Short mmCIF file of C-alpha atoms in Angstrom, two decimals:
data_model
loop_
_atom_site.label_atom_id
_atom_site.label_comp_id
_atom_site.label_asym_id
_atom_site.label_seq_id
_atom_site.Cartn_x
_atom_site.Cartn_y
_atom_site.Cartn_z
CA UNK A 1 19.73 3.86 -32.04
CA UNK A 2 17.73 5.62 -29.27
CA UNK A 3 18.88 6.23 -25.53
CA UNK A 4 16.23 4.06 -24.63
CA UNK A 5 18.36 0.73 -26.17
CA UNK A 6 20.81 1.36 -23.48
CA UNK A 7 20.46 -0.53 -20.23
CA UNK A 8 18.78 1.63 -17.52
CA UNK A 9 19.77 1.57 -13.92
CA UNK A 10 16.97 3.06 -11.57
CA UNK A 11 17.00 6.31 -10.48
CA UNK A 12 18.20 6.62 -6.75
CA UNK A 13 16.94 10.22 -5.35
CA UNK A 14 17.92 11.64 -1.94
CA UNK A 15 15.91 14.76 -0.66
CA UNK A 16 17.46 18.32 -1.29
CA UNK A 17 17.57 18.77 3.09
CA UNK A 18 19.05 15.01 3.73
CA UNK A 19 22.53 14.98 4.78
CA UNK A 20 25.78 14.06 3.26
CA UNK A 21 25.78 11.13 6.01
CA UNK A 22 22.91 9.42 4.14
CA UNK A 23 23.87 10.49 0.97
CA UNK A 24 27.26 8.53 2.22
CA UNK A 25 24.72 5.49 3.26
CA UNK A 26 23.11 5.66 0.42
CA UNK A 27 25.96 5.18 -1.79
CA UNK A 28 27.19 2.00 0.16
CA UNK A 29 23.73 0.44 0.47
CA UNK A 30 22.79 1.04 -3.45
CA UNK A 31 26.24 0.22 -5.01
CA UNK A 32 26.12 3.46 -6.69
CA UNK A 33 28.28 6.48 -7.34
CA UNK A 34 26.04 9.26 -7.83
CA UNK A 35 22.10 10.69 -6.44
CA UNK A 36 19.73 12.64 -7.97
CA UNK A 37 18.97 15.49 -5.76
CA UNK A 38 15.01 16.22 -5.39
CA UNK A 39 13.27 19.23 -4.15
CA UNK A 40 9.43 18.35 -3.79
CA UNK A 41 9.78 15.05 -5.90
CA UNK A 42 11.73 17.35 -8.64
CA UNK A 43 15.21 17.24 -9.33
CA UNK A 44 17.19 20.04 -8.53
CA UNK A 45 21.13 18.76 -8.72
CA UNK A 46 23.62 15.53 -9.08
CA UNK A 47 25.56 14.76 -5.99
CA UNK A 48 28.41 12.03 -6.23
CA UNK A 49 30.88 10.27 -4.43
CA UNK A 50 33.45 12.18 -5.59
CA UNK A 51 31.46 15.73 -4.34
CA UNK A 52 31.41 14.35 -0.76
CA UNK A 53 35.01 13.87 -0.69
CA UNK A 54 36.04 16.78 -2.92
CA UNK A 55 33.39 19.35 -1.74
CA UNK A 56 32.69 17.91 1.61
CA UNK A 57 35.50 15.90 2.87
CA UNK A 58 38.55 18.36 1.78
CA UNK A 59 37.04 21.24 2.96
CA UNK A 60 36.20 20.41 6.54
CA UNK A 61 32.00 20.47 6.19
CA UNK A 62 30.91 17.84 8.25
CA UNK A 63 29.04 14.22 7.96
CA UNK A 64 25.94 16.66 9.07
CA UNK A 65 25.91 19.41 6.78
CA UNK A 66 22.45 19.28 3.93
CA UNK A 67 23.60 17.17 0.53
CA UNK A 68 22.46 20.58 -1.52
CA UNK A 69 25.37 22.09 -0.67
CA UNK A 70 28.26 19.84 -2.07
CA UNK A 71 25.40 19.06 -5.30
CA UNK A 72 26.37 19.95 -8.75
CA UNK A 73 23.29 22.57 -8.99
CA UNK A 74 20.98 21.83 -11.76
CA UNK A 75 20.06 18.03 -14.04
CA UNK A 76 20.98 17.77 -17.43
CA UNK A 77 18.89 15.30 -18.83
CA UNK A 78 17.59 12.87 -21.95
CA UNK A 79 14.72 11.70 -23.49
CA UNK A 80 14.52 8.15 -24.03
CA UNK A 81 13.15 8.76 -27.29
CA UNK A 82 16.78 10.84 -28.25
CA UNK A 83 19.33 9.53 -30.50
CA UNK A 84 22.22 8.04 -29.05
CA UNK A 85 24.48 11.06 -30.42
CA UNK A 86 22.51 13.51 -28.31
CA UNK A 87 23.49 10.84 -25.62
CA UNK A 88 27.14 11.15 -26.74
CA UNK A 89 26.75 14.77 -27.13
CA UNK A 90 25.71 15.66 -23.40
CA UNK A 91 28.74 13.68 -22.56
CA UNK A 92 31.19 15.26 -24.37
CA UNK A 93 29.39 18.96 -23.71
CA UNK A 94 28.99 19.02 -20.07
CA UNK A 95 31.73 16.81 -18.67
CA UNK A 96 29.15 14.30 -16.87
CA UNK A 97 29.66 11.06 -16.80
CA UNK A 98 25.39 10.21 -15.87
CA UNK A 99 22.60 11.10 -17.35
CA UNK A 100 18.81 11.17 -16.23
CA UNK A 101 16.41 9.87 -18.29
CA UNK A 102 13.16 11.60 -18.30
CA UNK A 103 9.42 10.45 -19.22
CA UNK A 104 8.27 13.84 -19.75
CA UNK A 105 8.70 15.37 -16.18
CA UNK A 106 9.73 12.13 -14.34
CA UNK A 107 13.18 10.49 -13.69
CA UNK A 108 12.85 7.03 -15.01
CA UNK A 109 16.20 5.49 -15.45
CA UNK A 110 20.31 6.88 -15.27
CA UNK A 111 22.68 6.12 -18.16
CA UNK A 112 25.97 6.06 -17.17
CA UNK A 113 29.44 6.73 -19.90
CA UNK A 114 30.17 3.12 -18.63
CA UNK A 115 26.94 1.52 -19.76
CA UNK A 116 27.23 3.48 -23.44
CA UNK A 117 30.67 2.53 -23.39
CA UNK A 118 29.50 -1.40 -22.80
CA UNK A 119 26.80 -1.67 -25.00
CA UNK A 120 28.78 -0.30 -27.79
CA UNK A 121 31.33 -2.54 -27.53
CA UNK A 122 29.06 -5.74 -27.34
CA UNK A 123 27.44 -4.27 -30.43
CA UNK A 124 30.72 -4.15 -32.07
CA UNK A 125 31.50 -7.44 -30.58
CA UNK A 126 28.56 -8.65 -32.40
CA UNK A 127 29.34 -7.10 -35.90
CA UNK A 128 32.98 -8.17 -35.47
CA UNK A 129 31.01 -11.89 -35.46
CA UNK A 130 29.28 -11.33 -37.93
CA UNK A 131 32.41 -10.18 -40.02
CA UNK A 132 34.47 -13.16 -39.16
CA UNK A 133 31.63 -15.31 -40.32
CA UNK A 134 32.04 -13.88 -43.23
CA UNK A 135 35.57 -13.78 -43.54
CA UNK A 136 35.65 -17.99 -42.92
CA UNK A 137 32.93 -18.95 -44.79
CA UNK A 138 32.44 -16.53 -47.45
CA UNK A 139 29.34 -16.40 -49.78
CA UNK A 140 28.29 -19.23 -47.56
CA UNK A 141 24.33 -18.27 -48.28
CA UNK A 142 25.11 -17.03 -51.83
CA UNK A 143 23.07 -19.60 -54.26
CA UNK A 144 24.20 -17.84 -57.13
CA UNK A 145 26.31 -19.84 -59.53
CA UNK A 146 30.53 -19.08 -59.18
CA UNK A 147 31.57 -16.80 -61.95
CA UNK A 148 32.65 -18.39 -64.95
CA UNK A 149 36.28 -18.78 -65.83
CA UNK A 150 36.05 -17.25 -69.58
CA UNK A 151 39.58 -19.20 -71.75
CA UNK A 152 41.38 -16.07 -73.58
CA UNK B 1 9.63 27.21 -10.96
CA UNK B 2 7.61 28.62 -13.85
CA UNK B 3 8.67 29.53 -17.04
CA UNK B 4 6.95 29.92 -20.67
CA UNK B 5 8.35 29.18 -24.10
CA UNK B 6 10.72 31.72 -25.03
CA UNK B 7 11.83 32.83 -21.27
CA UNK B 8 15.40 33.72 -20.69
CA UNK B 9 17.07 31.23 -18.87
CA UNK B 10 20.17 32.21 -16.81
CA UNK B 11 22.64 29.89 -14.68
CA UNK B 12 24.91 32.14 -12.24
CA UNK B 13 28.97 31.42 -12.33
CA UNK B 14 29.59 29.52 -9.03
CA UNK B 15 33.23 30.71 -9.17
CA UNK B 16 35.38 33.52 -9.58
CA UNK B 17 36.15 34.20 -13.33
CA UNK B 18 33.30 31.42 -14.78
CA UNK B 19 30.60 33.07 -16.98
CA UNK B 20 27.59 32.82 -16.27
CA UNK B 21 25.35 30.44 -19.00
CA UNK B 22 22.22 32.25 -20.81
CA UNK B 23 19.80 30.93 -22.75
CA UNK B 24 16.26 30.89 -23.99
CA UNK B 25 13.85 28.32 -23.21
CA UNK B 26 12.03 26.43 -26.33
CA UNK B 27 9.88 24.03 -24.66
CA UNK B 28 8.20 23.73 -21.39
CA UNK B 29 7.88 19.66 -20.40
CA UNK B 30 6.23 19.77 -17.11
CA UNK B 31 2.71 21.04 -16.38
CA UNK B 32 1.76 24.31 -15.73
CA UNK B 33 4.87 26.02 -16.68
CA UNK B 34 7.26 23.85 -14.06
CA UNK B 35 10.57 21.98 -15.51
CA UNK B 36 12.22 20.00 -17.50
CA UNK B 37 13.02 23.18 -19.67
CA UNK B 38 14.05 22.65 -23.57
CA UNK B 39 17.09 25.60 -23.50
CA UNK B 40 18.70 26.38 -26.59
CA UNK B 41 22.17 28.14 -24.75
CA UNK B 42 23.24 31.50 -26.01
CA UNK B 43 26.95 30.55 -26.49
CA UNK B 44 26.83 27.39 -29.08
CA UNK B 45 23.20 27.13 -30.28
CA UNK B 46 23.36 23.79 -28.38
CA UNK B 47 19.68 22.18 -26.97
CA UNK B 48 19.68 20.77 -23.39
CA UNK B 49 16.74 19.41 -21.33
CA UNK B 50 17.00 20.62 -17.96
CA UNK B 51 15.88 20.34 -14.52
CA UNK B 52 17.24 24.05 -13.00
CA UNK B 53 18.47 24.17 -10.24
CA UNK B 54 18.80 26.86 -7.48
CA UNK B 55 20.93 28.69 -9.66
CA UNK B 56 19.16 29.33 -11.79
CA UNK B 57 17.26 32.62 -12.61
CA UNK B 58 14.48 32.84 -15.57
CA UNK B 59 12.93 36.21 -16.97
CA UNK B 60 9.95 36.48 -18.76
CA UNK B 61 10.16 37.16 -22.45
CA UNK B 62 8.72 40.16 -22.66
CA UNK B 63 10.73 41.96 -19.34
CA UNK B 64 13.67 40.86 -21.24
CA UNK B 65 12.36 42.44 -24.59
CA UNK B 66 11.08 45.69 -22.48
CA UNK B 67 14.92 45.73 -20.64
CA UNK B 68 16.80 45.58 -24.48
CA UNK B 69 14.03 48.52 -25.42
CA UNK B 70 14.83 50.72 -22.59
CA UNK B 71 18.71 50.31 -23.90
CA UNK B 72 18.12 51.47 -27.28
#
């Protein structure tokens, strides 16, 4: 299974000198919890709710102060074209909860621990169908004759 | 940013106490040297794609070679 199976959510960018009122705006007009950060159309850093209140909010710096500095500095990222465990992998290695997916140098979608979380468990869902099938109506496609009951 | 493959790649501690993160970078994505970066980090051998941000430091291979020389 590749990243790329996942359900996407478009990228939403805010520019590296914007403040943390838009980033604010932004998050309440998109119905999102997290930006990625561009210098010159390039990402440079992750800013999320959570950084304006925890970075921003708690430490006095005002509705006016630049978005690059409450960021988390630098974008780990994915290839569409990776396995799912690499997906599972960044996860678990980097304590981030979204990932950018790139198309060699472009942001083209963000996966979210949420979304991997959700498609999993329809997938399961799905074999766990499957499996009941089964379970009721077993052999149900099986044209082979029953086994022979052999007198001893 | 520019970088080439087999540049050091280093991310500076933000706090007090954190280590700073090293590594060495395996493939260049964008064109003409300019991220995402392919880094294989010093610590655990682990691969990342990354966008660096400000950071974010990279030497060239050979200053780095030329800087472990001049130790020896």
């Amino acid at each position: 299974m590749k990243v790329s199976d996942f359900t996407w959510r478009e990228p939403v960018t805010i520019d590296v000198g914007d403040t943390i009122a838009a980033a604010a705006r932004m998050f309440a007009d998109a119905g999102i919890g997290s930006l990625v950060v561009v210098d010159d159309g390039r990402p440079v850093g992750i800013v999320t709710d959570r950084d304006l209140v925890v970075r921003a909010l708690a430490r006095g710096v005002g509705s006016d102060g630049r978005v690059d500095g409450v960021m988390s500095m630098g974008v780990v990222a994915l290839d569409a074209d990776d396995d799912v465990e690499e997906l599972y992998a960044v996860f678990g290695r980097h304590a981030i909860r979204r990932v950018p997916v790139v198309d060699h140098d472009r942001v083209v979608g963000m996966v979210s621990l949420d979304d991997a979380l959700v498609s999993t468990a329809s997938q399961l869902a799905a074999l766990s169908g499957v499996l009941s099938t089964q379970i009721v109506f077993p052999h149900a496609r099986d044209e082979a004759a029953p086994p022979a009951v052999i007198d001893t | 940013m520019k970088a080439h493959t087999g540049d050091k790649l280093t991310i500076s501690g933000h706090q007090v106490g954190e280590p700073k993160r090293v590594g060495r970078i395996e493939e260049v994505r964008g064109a003409d040297g300019e991220p995402p970066y392919r880094v294989r980090w010093i610590e655990n051998d682990h691969v990342t794609l990354l966008f660096p941000g400000p950071d974010c430091s990279i030497e060239p291979m050979d200053a780095d070679h030329e800087t472990k020389g001049a130790d020896q």
